[in-house]
Amino acid sequence: MNRIALVVGVSGITGSNLAEELIKQGWTTYGLARNPNVSLEGLQPVAADLLRPESLSAALADVAPTHVFFTSWMRMETEAENIRVNAAMVRNLLDSLAPKQSVQHVALVTGLKHYLGPFEAYAKEGFLPETPLREEQPRLDIENFYYAQEDEVYAAAERGGFTWSIHRPHTVIGKAVGNQMNLGTTLAVYASICKETNRPFRFPGSEAQWNGLSDVTDVRVLAKHLMWAATTEAAQNEAFNVVNGEYFRWKWLWKRLASWFGVEPVGFDGTIHLLEDEMAQDDTLWRGIAERHSLVEPDLSRLASPWHTDLDLGRPIEVMTDMSKSRKLGFLVYQNTEESFFDLFTQLRKDRLIP
């Protein structure tokens, strides 16, 4: 069977790496974004605006995918706006494809805010779930744009007769430029700045995160998980956590990240030191670093997302997820977390994104 994939959000951290894996596995792969990645060999780019139905209809006129992978989202000022905009993006995309009757499966990537609450209430008192997080835990009694996105997929699947899967990664570690949530690259840039300025590499987060257990999601694991669920009958119409498959503590990992860059690690000292404040004045500094080392991206904001790293590392509880559901159904991919970071750092250096 000829599998035709449409990766929505192909310029992002998840979409770009997923498209690369799909192409490698022989899928015909279309990549949709406002400014799609045209550098990936074998990708058929589709430039469209998810908030403009007429734009989608025109761009997808000759595209009839069998599998849709929705990895895109847009951050707004309030959760009410997040719901309005992000639900519309899913709805518009699936409505534009409905007349073709080609879609067999839709995969939606969300995340652990499903359990922790939206940004406005992120992991705060009253919204602290039991960990490890499990897929059967009920939705929080609070507005959440992930729920709205899911509901759009469920409704479209009922109308269109296709199957679906929901994928809830923890923090995604992988290469992307211009991504809104990119902890791995943010820490790489922060460590590079510390190296250049002899500043200590200081952990910015909470005591609970420093001492507690955590996990992350290597983007390569996520890509394989998306493909597995889309092509495995037992995984149809299910929601899944997806992480590397091991736990770690930041107080253990932080020293290893510091060692890779040759900087001085400083752990939790009783106070949260926001990375957004720490890096607030570093734009000009980074441009100088980029010029001295002939780096390809002098715009700090396209590499680092300290606001998101602060949210992840500042949570008042340890956060880790349970992968039993996927394991029992046959997904056995595992990734060492230390190597996730080191592989990313090596790639960033090779691609001249960090010195």
mmCIF file of C-alpha atoms in Angstrom, residues 221 224-225 228 243-245 323-335:
data_model
loop_
_atom_site.group_PDB
_atom_site.id
_atom_site.type_symbol
_atom_site.label_atom_id
_atom_site.label_comp_id
_atom_site.label_asym_id
_atom_site.label_seq_id
_atom_site.Cartn_x
_atom_site.Cartn_y
_atom_site.Cartn_z
ATOM 1 C CA VAL A 221 11.620 8.108 19.727
ATOM 2 C CA LYS A 224 9.048 6.159 15.629
ATOM 3 C CA HIS A 225 6.114 6.148 18.049
ATOM 4 C CA TRP A 228 4.110 2.775 14.972
ATOM 5 C CA VAL A 243 9.111 9.168 26.579
ATOM 6 C CA ASN A 244 12.618 7.724 26.398
ATOM 7 C CA GLY A 245 11.786 4.895 28.797
ATOM 8 C CA MET A 323 4.960 3.879 29.218
ATOM 9 C CA SER A 324 3.315 0.548 30.061
ATOM 10 C CA LYS A 325 0.454 1.008 27.619
ATOM 11 C CA SER A 326 2.735 1.318 24.602
ATOM 12 C CA ARG A 327 5.022 -1.471 25.818
ATOM 13 C CA LYS A 328 2.149 -3.925 26.235
ATOM 14 C CA LEU A 329 1.031 -3.196 22.661
ATOM 15 C CA GLY A 330 4.505 -3.787 21.221
ATOM 16 C CA PHE A 331 6.358 -0.458 21.116
ATOM 17 C CA LEU A 332 9.728 -1.284 22.665
ATOM 18 C CA VAL A 333 11.967 1.584 21.494
ATOM 19 C CA TYR A 334 14.256 2.886 24.255
ATOM 20 C CA GLN A 335 16.653 5.842 24.343
#
